[in-house]
Coordinates of C-alpha atoms and ligand atoms in Angstrom, one line a residue:
M69 CA 0.0 0.0 0.0
Q70 CA 2.8 2.3 -1.0
T71 CA 1.9 5.9 -1.6
H72 CA 3.7 9.2 -1.9
F73 CA 3.7 9.4 2.0
R74 CA 4.6 5.9 3.0
D75 CA 6.3 2.7 1.8
L76 CA 4.4 0.3 4.1
T77 CA 1.2 0.7 6.2
C78 CA 1.5 0.6 10.0
G79 CA 0.5 -3.0 10.0
D80 CA 3.0 -4.4 7.4
A81 CA 6.5 -4.2 8.9
R82 CA 8.0 -7.6 9.5
R83 CA 11.4 -9.1 10.2
E84 CA 11.9 -9.4 6.4
H85 CA 12.0 -5.6 6.1
V86 CA 14.8 -5.2 8.7
G87 CA 17.7 -3.1 7.4
R88 CA 15.5 -1.2 4.9
R89 CA 15.2 2.5 5.1
L90 CA 11.5 3.3 4.7
S91 CA 8.7 5.8 5.6
L92 CA 5.5 5.1 7.6
A93 CA 2.6 7.6 8.2
G94 CA -0.2 7.4 10.6
W95 CA -1.8 8.7 13.9
V96 CA 0.2 8.8 17.2
H97 CA -1.5 6.2 19.2
R98 CA 0.7 6.6 22.3
R99 CA 3.8 8.5 23.0
R100 CA 6.3 7.6 25.8
D101 CA 9.0 10.3 26.5
L102 CA 12.1 8.7 28.3
G103 CA 14.1 11.9 27.7
Q104 CA 16.9 10.7 25.4
L105 CA 14.4 8.3 23.8
I106 CA 10.9 9.0 22.7
F107 CA 8.7 6.0 21.7
L108 CA 5.8 6.7 19.3
D109 CA 3.1 4.0 18.5
L110 CA 2.1 4.9 15.0
R111 CA -1.4 3.7 14.0
D112 CA -3.4 3.4 10.9
R113 CA -6.4 1.1 10.2
Y114 CA -4.0 -1.7 9.4
G115 CA -2.1 -1.8 12.7
I116 CA 0.5 -0.2 14.9
T117 CA 4.3 0.0 14.5
Q118 CA 6.6 1.2 17.2
V119 CA 8.8 4.1 16.4
V120 CA 12.0 4.9 18.4
V121 CA 13.4 8.5 18.3
D122 CA 16.8 8.7 19.7
A123 CA 18.2 12.2 20.5
Q124 CA 21.7 11.2 19.7
E125 CA 21.0 9.4 16.5
A126 CA 18.5 12.0 15.1
P127 CA 18.4 15.3 17.1
H128 CA 16.0 17.1 14.6
A129 CA 13.6 14.1 14.6
H130 CA 13.8 14.1 18.4
A131 CA 13.0 17.8 18.7
A132 CA 9.9 17.2 16.5
A133 CA 8.9 14.1 18.4
A134 CA 9.1 16.1 21.6
T135 CA 6.2 18.3 20.5
V136 CA 4.0 15.5 19.2
R137 CA 0.8 14.6 21.1
N138 CA -1.7 11.7 20.8
E139 CA -3.6 11.6 17.5
F140 CA -1.2 13.9 15.7
V141 CA -0.7 12.7 12.1
V142 CA 3.0 12.2 11.4
R143 CA 5.3 10.8 8.8
V144 CA 8.4 9.1 9.9
E145 CA 11.3 8.1 7.8
G146 CA 14.0 5.8 9.2
M147 CA 15.6 2.4 9.3
L148 CA 13.6 -0.7 10.3
A149 CA 15.4 -2.6 13.0
A150 CA 14.7 -5.9 14.9
R151 CA 13.7 -5.2 18.5
L152 CA 16.2 -6.2 21.2
P153 CA 15.6 -9.8 22.4
G154 CA 13.0 -9.6 25.2
T155 CA 11.4 -6.4 24.1
E156 CA 9.3 -7.9 21.4
N157 CA 5.5 -7.5 21.6
P158 CA 3.8 -10.7 20.7
K159 CA 0.4 -8.8 20.7
L160 CA 1.3 -6.8 17.7
A161 CA 1.8 -8.3 14.2
T162 CA 4.7 -5.8 13.8
G163 CA 5.9 -6.6 17.4
E164 CA 9.3 -8.0 16.3
V165 CA 10.5 -4.8 14.7
E166 CA 10.6 -1.1 15.2
L167 CA 11.3 1.9 13.1
R168 CA 14.5 4.0 14.2
A169 CA 13.5 7.4 13.1
A170 CA 15.8 9.6 11.1
E171 CA 13.1 12.2 10.3
V172 CA 9.8 13.0 12.0
T173 CA 7.4 15.3 10.0
I174 CA 4.2 16.5 11.6
L175 CA 1.5 16.4 8.9
S176 CA -1.3 17.4 11.2
T177 CA -1.8 18.5 14.8
A178 CA -4.7 17.3 16.9
R179 CA -6.8 18.5 19.8
T180 CA -7.3 16.2 22.7
P181 CA -10.3 14.0 21.7
A182 CA -13.4 13.9 23.9
F183 CA -12.7 10.3 24.6
P184 CA -9.4 8.3 24.4
I185 CA -8.8 6.5 21.2
N186 CA -6.1 4.3 22.5
E187 CA -8.3 2.8 25.3
P188 CA -11.1 1.1 23.4
D189 CA -12.5 -0.6 26.4
Q190 CA -13.1 2.7 28.2
E191 CA -16.8 3.5 28.1
A192 CA -17.8 6.7 26.4
D193 CA -21.2 8.4 26.4
E194 CA -22.9 7.4 23.1
A195 CA -24.1 10.9 22.4
V196 CA -20.4 12.1 22.6
R197 CA -19.4 9.2 20.3
L198 CA -22.0 10.1 17.8
R199 CA -21.1 13.7 17.8
F200 CA -17.5 12.8 17.2
R201 CA -18.2 9.8 15.1
Y202 CA -15.1 10.3 13.0
L203 CA -13.0 9.9 16.1
D204 CA -15.2 6.9 17.4
L205 CA -14.4 5.1 14.1
R206 CA -10.8 5.4 14.8
R207 CA -11.3 3.2 17.9
E208 CA -10.4 -0.4 17.4
P209 CA -13.8 -2.1 18.2
M210 CA -15.8 0.2 16.1
L211 CA -13.3 -0.1 13.2
R212 CA -13.4 -3.9 13.5
R213 CA -17.2 -3.9 13.2
I214 CA -17.2 -1.5 10.1
L215 CA -14.7 -3.8 8.5
A216 CA -16.7 -6.8 9.2
R217 CA -19.8 -5.1 7.7
S218 CA -17.8 -4.3 4.6
R219 CA -16.8 -8.0 4.3
L220 CA -20.5 -8.9 4.6
V221 CA -21.5 -6.7 1.8
E222 CA -18.5 -7.9 -0.3
A223 CA -19.5 -11.6 0.2
I224 CA -23.1 -10.8 -0.5
R225 CA -22.2 -9.2 -3.8
A226 CA -19.8 -12.1 -4.7
V227 CA -22.4 -14.8 -4.1
H228 CA -25.1 -13.1 -6.1
H229 CA -22.8 -12.3 -9.0
D230 CA -21.7 -15.9 -9.0
H231 CA -25.3 -17.0 -9.2
G232 CA -26.2 -14.9 -12.1
F233 CA -28.0 -12.0 -10.3
V234 CA -28.1 -8.6 -11.8
E235 CA -27.2 -5.7 -9.5
I236 CA -29.6 -2.8 -10.1
E237 CA -29.9 0.6 -8.4
T238 CA -33.4 1.6 -8.1
P239 CA -34.2 5.2 -7.6
M240 CA -34.5 7.0 -4.3
L241 CA -37.0 9.5 -5.4
I242 CA -40.1 7.4 -6.1
K243 CA -43.7 7.1 -5.3
S244 CA -44.9 5.5 -2.1
T245 CA -44.2 1.7 -1.8
P246 CA -46.0 0.8 1.4
E247 CA -44.3 -1.4 3.9
G248 CA -46.6 -0.4 6.8
A249 CA -44.7 2.6 7.9
R250 CA -45.0 6.4 7.1
D251 CA -43.2 7.7 4.0
F252 CA -40.4 10.3 4.2
I253 CA -41.5 12.8 1.5
V254 CA -39.5 15.2 -0.7
P255 CA -41.3 18.1 -2.1
S256 CA -40.7 18.7 -5.8
R257 CA -39.6 22.2 -6.8
L258 CA -40.4 21.7 -10.5
Q259 CA -43.8 20.4 -9.8
P260 CA -45.0 22.6 -6.9
G261 CA -47.5 20.8 -4.6
S262 CA -46.3 17.3 -5.6
V263 CA -44.0 15.1 -3.6
Y264 CA -41.6 12.2 -4.1
A265 CA -41.6 9.5 -1.4
L266 CA -38.3 7.9 -0.4
P267 CA -38.6 4.1 -0.8
Q268 CA -39.7 2.1 2.2
S269 CA -38.4 -0.7 0.1
P270 CA -37.8 -1.3 -3.6
Q271 CA -40.7 -3.7 -3.7
Q272 CA -42.7 -2.6 -6.7
L273 CA -39.6 -1.7 -8.7
K274 CA -38.1 -5.1 -8.2
Q275 CA -41.3 -6.8 -9.2
L276 CA -41.4 -4.6 -12.4
L277 CA -37.9 -5.7 -13.1
M278 CA -39.1 -9.3 -13.2
V279 CA -41.8 -8.3 -15.6
S280 CA -38.9 -6.7 -17.7
G281 CA -37.3 -10.2 -17.8
L282 CA -34.2 -9.5 -15.7
D283 CA -34.8 -12.8 -14.1
R284 CA -32.6 -12.4 -11.0
Y285 CA -32.1 -9.1 -9.4
F286 CA -30.4 -7.9 -6.2
Q287 CA -29.5 -4.6 -4.6
I288 CA -27.8 -3.4 -1.4
A289 CA -30.8 -1.1 -1.0
R290 CA -31.2 1.9 1.2
C291 CA -34.7 2.0 2.7
F292 CA -36.5 4.8 4.6
R293 CA -39.3 4.4 7.1
D294 CA -40.5 7.3 9.2
E295 CA -41.3 5.5 12.4
D296 CA -41.0 6.1 16.0
L297 CA -37.7 4.5 16.6
R298 CA -37.2 1.5 18.6
G299 CA -33.8 0.3 19.9
D300 CA -32.9 -1.6 16.9
S301 CA -34.4 0.5 14.2
Q302 CA -33.2 3.5 12.2
P303 CA -35.1 5.9 9.8
E304 CA -32.8 4.8 7.0
F305 CA -31.3 1.3 6.9
T306 CA -29.9 -1.1 4.4
Q307 CA -31.5 -4.2 3.0
L308 CA -30.2 -7.0 0.9
D309 CA -33.2 -6.9 -1.6
L310 CA -33.6 -9.7 -4.1
E311 CA -36.2 -11.1 -6.5
M312 CA -36.2 -14.1 -8.8
S313 CA -38.4 -15.2 -11.6
F314 CA -40.0 -18.6 -12.4
V315 CA -39.7 -19.6 -8.8
A316 CA -41.8 -21.3 -6.2
E317 CA -41.4 -20.8 -2.4
E318 CA -38.9 -23.7 -2.2
D319 CA -36.6 -22.2 -4.9
V320 CA -36.2 -18.8 -3.2
M321 CA -35.7 -20.4 0.2
A322 CA -33.1 -22.8 -1.2
F323 CA -31.2 -20.1 -2.8
V324 CA -31.3 -17.7 0.2
E325 CA -30.2 -20.5 2.6
A326 CA -27.2 -21.4 0.5
M327 CA -26.3 -17.8 0.1
V328 CA -26.7 -17.0 3.8
I329 CA -24.5 -20.1 4.7
E330 CA -21.9 -19.0 2.2
V331 CA -21.8 -15.4 3.4
S332 CA -21.8 -16.3 7.0
R333 CA -18.7 -18.7 6.5
A334 CA -17.0 -15.9 4.6
V335 CA -17.5 -13.2 7.2
V336 CA -17.3 -15.2 10.4
P337 CA -15.7 -18.5 9.6
E338 CA -15.0 -19.2 13.3
R339 CA -18.7 -19.1 14.2
P340 CA -20.5 -22.4 13.9
I341 CA -24.0 -22.6 12.1
Q342 CA -26.2 -24.6 14.3
H343 CA -28.3 -26.4 11.8
A344 CA -27.9 -26.7 8.1
P345 CA -30.4 -27.1 6.4
F346 CA -32.1 -24.5 8.5
P347 CA -35.0 -25.8 10.6
R348 CA -38.4 -24.7 9.2
F349 CA -41.5 -24.0 11.2
T350 CA -44.9 -23.0 10.0
H351 CA -46.0 -19.8 11.7
R352 CA -48.4 -21.7 13.8
E353 CA -45.8 -24.3 14.9
A354 CA -43.4 -21.5 15.8
L355 CA -46.0 -19.9 18.0
D356 CA -47.0 -23.2 19.6
R357 CA -43.4 -24.4 20.3
F358 CA -41.6 -21.0 20.9
G359 CA -44.3 -18.4 21.4
S360 CA -42.5 -16.4 18.7
D361 CA -42.3 -16.0 15.0
K362 CA -38.5 -15.4 15.3
P363 CA -37.6 -18.3 17.6
D364 CA -34.2 -18.4 19.3
L365 CA -33.1 -22.0 18.7
R366 CA -29.8 -21.8 20.7
Y367 CA -31.6 -23.4 23.5
G368 CA -34.6 -25.7 24.0
M369 CA -37.0 -24.8 26.9
E370 CA -39.9 -25.2 24.4
L371 CA -43.5 -24.4 25.2
H372 CA -45.9 -27.4 25.7
D373 CA -49.6 -27.6 25.5
L374 CA -51.0 -28.7 28.9
G375 CA -54.7 -28.7 27.9
E376 CA -55.1 -32.4 28.4
Q377 CA -53.7 -32.3 31.9
A378 CA -55.4 -29.0 32.9
R379 CA -58.8 -30.2 31.7
G380 CA -60.9 -31.5 34.6
S381 CA -58.2 -30.2 37.2
G382 CA -60.7 -28.3 39.2
F383 CA -58.5 -25.2 39.0
R384 CA -61.0 -22.5 37.9
V385 CA -58.6 -20.5 35.8
F386 CA -57.6 -23.5 33.7
E387 CA -61.1 -24.7 33.3
E388 CA -62.5 -21.3 32.3
T389 CA -59.8 -20.7 29.8
L390 CA -60.2 -24.1 28.2
A391 CA -63.9 -23.7 28.1
G392 CA -63.5 -20.3 26.3
G393 CA -61.3 -21.9 23.6
G394 CA -58.0 -20.6 25.2
R395 CA -54.8 -22.5 25.8
V396 CA -52.9 -23.7 28.9
V397 CA -49.3 -23.7 28.0
G398 CA -46.1 -24.3 30.1
L399 CA -42.3 -24.5 29.9
A400 CA -39.7 -25.9 32.2
A401 CA -36.9 -23.6 33.3
P402 CA -33.9 -25.8 33.9
G403 CA -32.5 -25.7 37.4
M404 CA -34.9 -23.1 38.7
A405 CA -36.8 -25.2 41.2
T406 CA -35.0 -23.4 44.0
A407 CA -36.0 -20.0 42.7
S408 CA -37.1 -17.6 45.6
R409 CA -40.6 -16.6 46.1
S410 CA -39.6 -13.0 45.0
T411 CA -38.1 -14.3 41.8
V412 CA -41.4 -16.1 40.9
D413 CA -43.3 -13.0 41.8
E414 CA -41.1 -11.0 39.6
L415 CA -41.7 -13.4 36.7
T416 CA -45.4 -13.2 37.4
E417 CA -45.3 -9.4 37.2
L418 CA -43.3 -9.8 33.9
A419 CA -46.0 -12.1 32.5
K420 CA -48.7 -9.6 33.5
R421 CA -46.7 -6.8 31.7
F422 CA -46.6 -9.0 28.7
G423 CA -50.4 -9.2 28.8
A424 CA -51.2 -12.3 30.7
K425 CA -53.6 -12.4 33.7
G426 CA -51.2 -14.4 35.8
L427 CA -48.6 -17.1 36.0
V428 CA -48.7 -20.5 37.7
S429 CA -45.5 -22.2 38.9
I430 CA -44.7 -25.8 39.7
A431 CA -41.4 -26.7 41.2
I432 CA -40.0 -30.2 40.9
E433 CA -37.5 -30.4 43.7
G434 CA -34.2 -32.4 43.3
S435 CA -35.9 -35.2 45.3
G436 CA -38.8 -35.3 42.9
A437 CA -41.2 -33.7 45.3
V438 CA -43.7 -31.3 43.8
R439 CA -44.2 -27.7 45.2
S440 CA -46.8 -25.5 43.7
P441 CA -49.5 -23.0 44.8
I442 CA -52.0 -25.1 42.8
A443 CA -51.0 -28.4 44.2
K444 CA -53.7 -28.2 47.0
I445 CA -56.4 -27.9 44.3
V446 CA -55.3 -30.1 41.5
G447 CA -53.4 -32.6 43.6
D448 CA -49.8 -33.6 43.6
D449 CA -50.2 -36.2 40.9
R450 CA -51.8 -33.9 38.4
A451 CA -49.3 -31.2 39.2
E452 CA -46.5 -33.6 38.6
A453 CA -48.3 -34.9 35.4
M454 CA -48.4 -31.3 34.2
A455 CA -44.7 -30.7 35.0
V456 CA -43.7 -33.9 33.1
A457 CA -45.9 -32.8 30.2
A458 CA -44.0 -29.4 30.2
G459 CA -40.8 -31.2 29.8
A460 CA -39.5 -30.9 33.4
S461 CA -36.9 -32.9 35.2
P462 CA -36.1 -32.9 38.9
G463 CA -34.7 -29.4 39.8
D464 CA -36.7 -27.6 37.1
L465 CA -39.4 -24.9 37.6
V466 CA -42.5 -25.2 35.3
L467 CA -44.2 -21.9 34.4
I468 CA -47.7 -22.0 33.1
V469 CA -49.8 -19.4 31.4
A470 CA -53.6 -19.9 30.7
D471 CA -55.0 -17.3 28.3
R472 CA -56.4 -16.7 24.8
D473 CA -54.9 -18.8 22.0
V474 CA -51.7 -17.2 20.8
L475 CA -51.6 -14.6 23.6
A476 CA -50.8 -17.4 26.1
Q477 CA -48.0 -18.7 23.8
E478 CA -46.7 -15.2 23.1
V479 CA -46.4 -14.3 26.8
L480 CA -44.6 -17.5 27.6
G481 CA -42.5 -17.0 24.5
R482 CA -41.3 -13.7 25.9
L483 CA -40.7 -15.3 29.3
R484 CA -38.7 -18.0 27.5
V485 CA -36.4 -15.3 26.0
E486 CA -36.0 -13.5 29.3
L487 CA -35.1 -16.8 31.1
G488 CA -32.8 -17.8 28.3
A489 CA -30.9 -14.6 28.9
R490 CA -31.0 -14.8 32.7
L491 CA -29.9 -18.5 32.8
G492 CA -27.3 -17.9 30.0
L493 CA -28.6 -20.7 28.0
A494 CA -27.5 -19.5 24.6
D495 CA -24.1 -20.5 23.2
Q496 CA -22.9 -17.0 22.1
E497 CA -20.8 -18.3 19.4
V498 CA -23.5 -20.2 17.5
L499 CA -25.5 -18.8 14.6
A500 CA -29.0 -20.4 14.8
Y501 CA -30.7 -19.6 11.5
C502 CA -34.3 -20.8 11.0
W503 CA -37.3 -20.3 8.7
V504 CA -40.8 -19.4 9.7
H505 CA -43.3 -19.7 6.9
R506 CA -47.0 -20.1 6.0
F507 CA -48.1 -16.9 7.8
P508 CA -51.8 -15.9 7.5
M509 CA -52.2 -13.7 4.5
Y510 CA -54.4 -11.2 6.4
Q511 CA -55.4 -10.2 9.9
W512 CA -58.7 -8.4 10.6
D513 CA -58.4 -4.7 11.3
V514 CA -61.3 -4.1 13.7
E515 CA -60.9 -0.4 13.8
N516 CA -61.0 0.1 10.0
G517 CA -63.3 -2.8 9.1
R518 CA -60.9 -4.4 6.6
W519 CA -58.2 -6.9 6.3
D520 CA -54.5 -6.0 6.6
A521 CA -51.7 -7.9 5.0
T522 CA -49.8 -9.6 7.9
H523 CA -46.6 -9.0 6.0
N524 CA -46.2 -8.0 2.3
P525 CA -49.4 -6.9 0.5
F526 CA -48.1 -8.5 -2.8
S527 CA -47.7 -12.0 -1.3
A528 CA -49.5 -14.9 -2.9
P529 CA -51.5 -17.5 -1.1
I530 CA -50.3 -21.0 -0.9
P531 CA -51.5 -22.8 -4.1
E532 CA -54.2 -24.7 -2.2
H533 CA -55.6 -21.5 -0.8
V534 CA -56.0 -19.5 -4.0
E535 CA -59.6 -20.5 -4.1
L536 CA -60.3 -19.0 -0.7
L537 CA -59.4 -15.6 -2.2
T538 CA -61.7 -16.0 -5.2
T539 CA -64.6 -17.3 -3.2
L540 CA -66.6 -14.3 -2.5
S541 CA -68.7 -13.8 0.6
G542 CA -71.2 -11.0 -0.2
D543 CA -70.0 -7.8 -1.7
P544 CA -66.3 -8.0 -2.9
S545 CA -65.8 -4.3 -2.1
R546 CA -66.9 -4.7 1.4
P547 CA -64.4 -6.8 3.4
S548 CA -66.0 -8.8 6.2
P549 CA -64.4 -10.7 9.0
E550 CA -66.2 -13.8 7.7
D551 CA -64.5 -13.8 4.4
P552 CA -63.0 -17.2 3.6
A553 CA -60.0 -15.5 2.4
G554 CA -59.2 -14.5 6.0
R555 CA -58.2 -18.1 6.5
A556 CA -55.7 -18.2 3.6
L557 CA -52.1 -18.8 4.3
A558 CA -49.4 -16.9 2.4
Q559 CA -46.3 -18.1 0.6
Q560 CA -44.5 -15.9 3.0
Y561 CA -41.3 -16.9 4.7
D562 CA -39.2 -15.1 7.4
L563 CA -35.6 -15.8 8.2
A564 CA -34.7 -15.6 11.9
L565 CA -31.3 -15.6 13.5
N566 CA -30.7 -16.1 17.3
G567 CA -34.1 -14.8 18.1
W568 CA -34.0 -11.7 15.8
E569 CA -35.9 -11.4 12.5
L570 CA -33.4 -11.0 9.8
G571 CA -35.9 -10.5 7.1
G572 CA -38.7 -11.9 5.1
G573 CA -40.1 -12.3 1.6
S574 CA -42.7 -14.1 -0.4
V575 CA -43.8 -15.5 -3.7
R576 CA -45.9 -12.8 -5.2
I577 CA -49.3 -12.7 -6.9
H578 CA -48.5 -12.1 -10.6
Q579 CA -52.0 -12.0 -11.9
R580 CA -53.8 -8.7 -12.1
D581 CA -57.2 -9.9 -11.1
L582 CA -56.0 -11.8 -8.1
L583 CA -53.9 -8.9 -6.9
E584 CA -56.9 -6.6 -7.3
R585 CA -59.0 -9.1 -5.3
S586 CA -56.5 -9.1 -2.5
F587 CA -56.1 -5.4 -2.5
S588 CA -59.8 -5.0 -2.2
M589 CA -59.9 -7.2 0.8
M590 CA -57.5 -4.7 2.4
G591 CA -60.0 -2.0 1.7
H592 CA -58.5 -0.4 -1.5
T593 CA -61.0 0.9 -4.0
L594 CA -60.2 0.4 -7.7
E595 CA -59.3 4.1 -8.0
G596 CA -57.0 3.9 -4.9
M597 CA -55.2 0.8 -6.4
R598 CA -54.7 2.6 -9.7
Q599 CA -53.2 5.5 -7.9
K600 CA -50.9 3.5 -5.7
F601 CA -50.0 0.4 -7.7
G602 CA -51.1 1.4 -11.2
A603 CA -47.7 0.7 -12.9
L604 CA -47.5 -2.7 -11.4
L605 CA -51.1 -3.7 -12.1
D606 CA -50.7 -2.4 -15.7
A607 CA -47.4 -4.3 -16.1
F608 CA -49.1 -7.5 -15.0
E609 CA -51.1 -7.2 -18.3
Y610 CA -48.0 -7.4 -20.4
G611 CA -46.7 -10.9 -19.4
A612 CA -45.6 -11.2 -15.8
P613 CA -43.5 -14.3 -14.9
P614 CA -44.2 -16.0 -11.6
H615 CA -41.7 -14.5 -9.2
G616 CA -40.7 -14.1 -5.5
G617 CA -38.0 -12.7 -3.4
I618 CA -36.9 -11.5 0.0
A619 CA -35.1 -8.7 1.8
L620 CA -32.8 -9.2 4.7
G621 CA -31.6 -6.4 7.0
I622 CA -28.0 -5.9 6.5
D623 CA -27.5 -3.7 9.6
R624 CA -29.1 -6.3 11.8
W625 CA -27.2 -9.1 10.2
A626 CA -23.9 -7.3 10.7
M627 CA -25.0 -6.5 14.3
I628 CA -25.5 -10.2 15.1
L629 CA -22.4 -11.4 13.3
T630 CA -20.4 -8.9 15.5
Y631 CA -22.1 -9.9 18.8
Q632 CA -23.8 -6.6 19.1
T633 CA -27.4 -5.8 20.2
N634 CA -27.7 -2.4 18.9
I635 CA -27.6 -1.6 15.1
R636 CA -26.0 1.8 15.7
E637 CA -22.8 -0.2 16.6
V638 CA -22.5 -1.4 13.0
M639 CA -23.5 1.8 11.2
A640 CA -20.8 4.3 10.3
F641 CA -23.1 7.3 10.8
P642 CA -26.3 6.4 12.5
K643 CA -29.0 8.5 13.9
T644 CA -30.2 8.8 17.5
Q645 CA -33.6 7.5 18.8
S646 CA -35.1 10.8 17.9
G647 CA -33.7 10.7 14.3
S648 CA -30.9 13.2 14.8
D649 CA -27.5 13.1 13.3
L650 CA -25.5 14.6 16.2
M651 CA -22.4 15.1 14.1
L652 CA -23.9 16.9 11.1
E653 CA -26.7 18.3 13.3
S654 CA -29.6 17.3 11.0
P655 CA -32.4 17.6 10.6
S656 CA -32.0 21.4 10.8
P657 CA -34.4 24.2 10.1
A658 CA -35.0 25.0 6.4
E659 CA -33.7 28.3 5.2
P660 CA -36.6 30.7 4.4
G661 CA -35.5 30.7 0.7
Q662 CA -35.8 27.0 0.5
W663 CA -39.4 27.0 1.6
A664 CA -40.2 29.7 -0.8
E665 CA -38.5 28.0 -3.7
L666 CA -40.7 24.9 -3.0
G667 CA -43.7 27.1 -2.7
L668 CA -44.1 26.0 0.9
R669 CA -44.7 27.7 4.2
F670 CA -44.2 26.3 7.6
V671 CA -47.3 26.7 9.7
G672 CA -46.2 25.1 12.9
A673 CA -46.0 21.7 14.3
P674 CA -49.1 19.5 13.8
K675 CA -51.3 19.2 16.8
G676 CA -51.6 15.9 18.7
Ligands
LIG114 N1 -40.1 -5.7 0.6 C1 -40.2 -6.6 1.7 C2 -39.7 -5.9 2.9 O1 -39.0 -4.8 2.8 C3 -39.4 -7.8 1.5 C4 -39.9 -8.7 0.4 O2 -41.0 -9.2 0.5 O3 -39.1 -8.9 -0.5 O4 -39.9 -6.4 4.1

């Protein structure tokens, strides 16, 4: 990496270079002044090389080095020497050598940074890190993650090109493509009163590319969603977006799975992939077994239906729940039989916070004895039978939720995740990918009296459910909760990794009439459809191949691969929870001239 300023990077020097006169350039990572000798650790993104400046050997260089401070940018020319035996540093790749300075040139001075660059383990306030992100990126952990992310994108590109995908950039200034969030809009200067939307995803465009015959498309796509930010979301984020033609669900899943394995091995070869092929669960099965549509498979502790054991138990809560069509479900927390009363109370509070009415516990002591607040009512034998059905062994604590179908599983699923973390059940090294598919096409929106797509509004039903969509109940333009289509399952698949949703996709409806039927279930009028999806609906009249695809969140993927839990840690320049860029100080008030040019006037913040 030789340039005008340097012969080697700060990570390159080895024994074989000893005896050569050469130049290095970089940042002063640390400086030790021993009087006659000054040591500079010179750093760049490739590594650190020790520089020795000896007052006798090089008085000018020594005088310059005496004025140098941490984070100055310097160029050092000198002779590469082997370090004296016993002074080598095995922690550095360059640790066997040092540069004996003949000349030290200061290329740039530096103020003292708000946090130390050379002590990466020292906590720094995130707001300060974001304000000085260019300094934060100098720190080793942040740098390492950004490099890993770059390798991730590189590997993604390589695999797709190897498999005949065409990389296409779709525009940023488009028309709304709904993904269930609010659009960011950009007012048009040339067409006053009109706006562009920034893409929530390239969904419609990638489908149009299939109509164009591109066959296989992918993009490292920037997406924008104006949402209230949660811990792991950002107003703009990056997806690996892809679409394929002439495919069934199986084809997309097979390609994506092979691609994900290849990419994971390229980026983090040291991390084992728990199961390949990836386990597949129907949405229903995932809820019943893990209480989640993104199950963490790094540990067991599965949910079990205890309906059979609870029926006729005499415990009112169980009986009433079952009579009302609800579910009694339990899981066995390993080794928690000795949990204190206050721990159980705390878990009960948690279950309530997650939406359940309560939590029942059964402890199976090491001796096999049963201890439970309901033992007096249901009897020891039945309590034990329930514990066994929940998968408990002696020493375990069984937790039971009785509630509405799905709510019961979801509450217990969240407890499962909580306990998994508390008990440290997950192997942190493992990558446990799995598929969840066959989601319901729609869910009934009580408030608006229509169906909503549970995922992507363009998804196709599974082949055996197409008829449900075309079987009309009453007026097709008036959705009703009784519509048979409400029972349809979609060819929709989500990919989960270690308890996070990595992304999802589907096989799409490629027939205009069926898509219109599906949109009308979601309350769209013909005119509304024409406005929102006109190009796609028209395109479907010119020969649309069967097609499907997926999008995976690259930020989240990079986050998990680098052991993080916050996507800001893998983004070079993220925004805060309130959507601000603390470094560039955006968003910022528009200049009056800008409003005028767009024909706009700011009338104050919206009420409510
Ligand atoms: N466009 C979808 C999303 O952003 C992904 C897909 O169905 O391909 O979630």
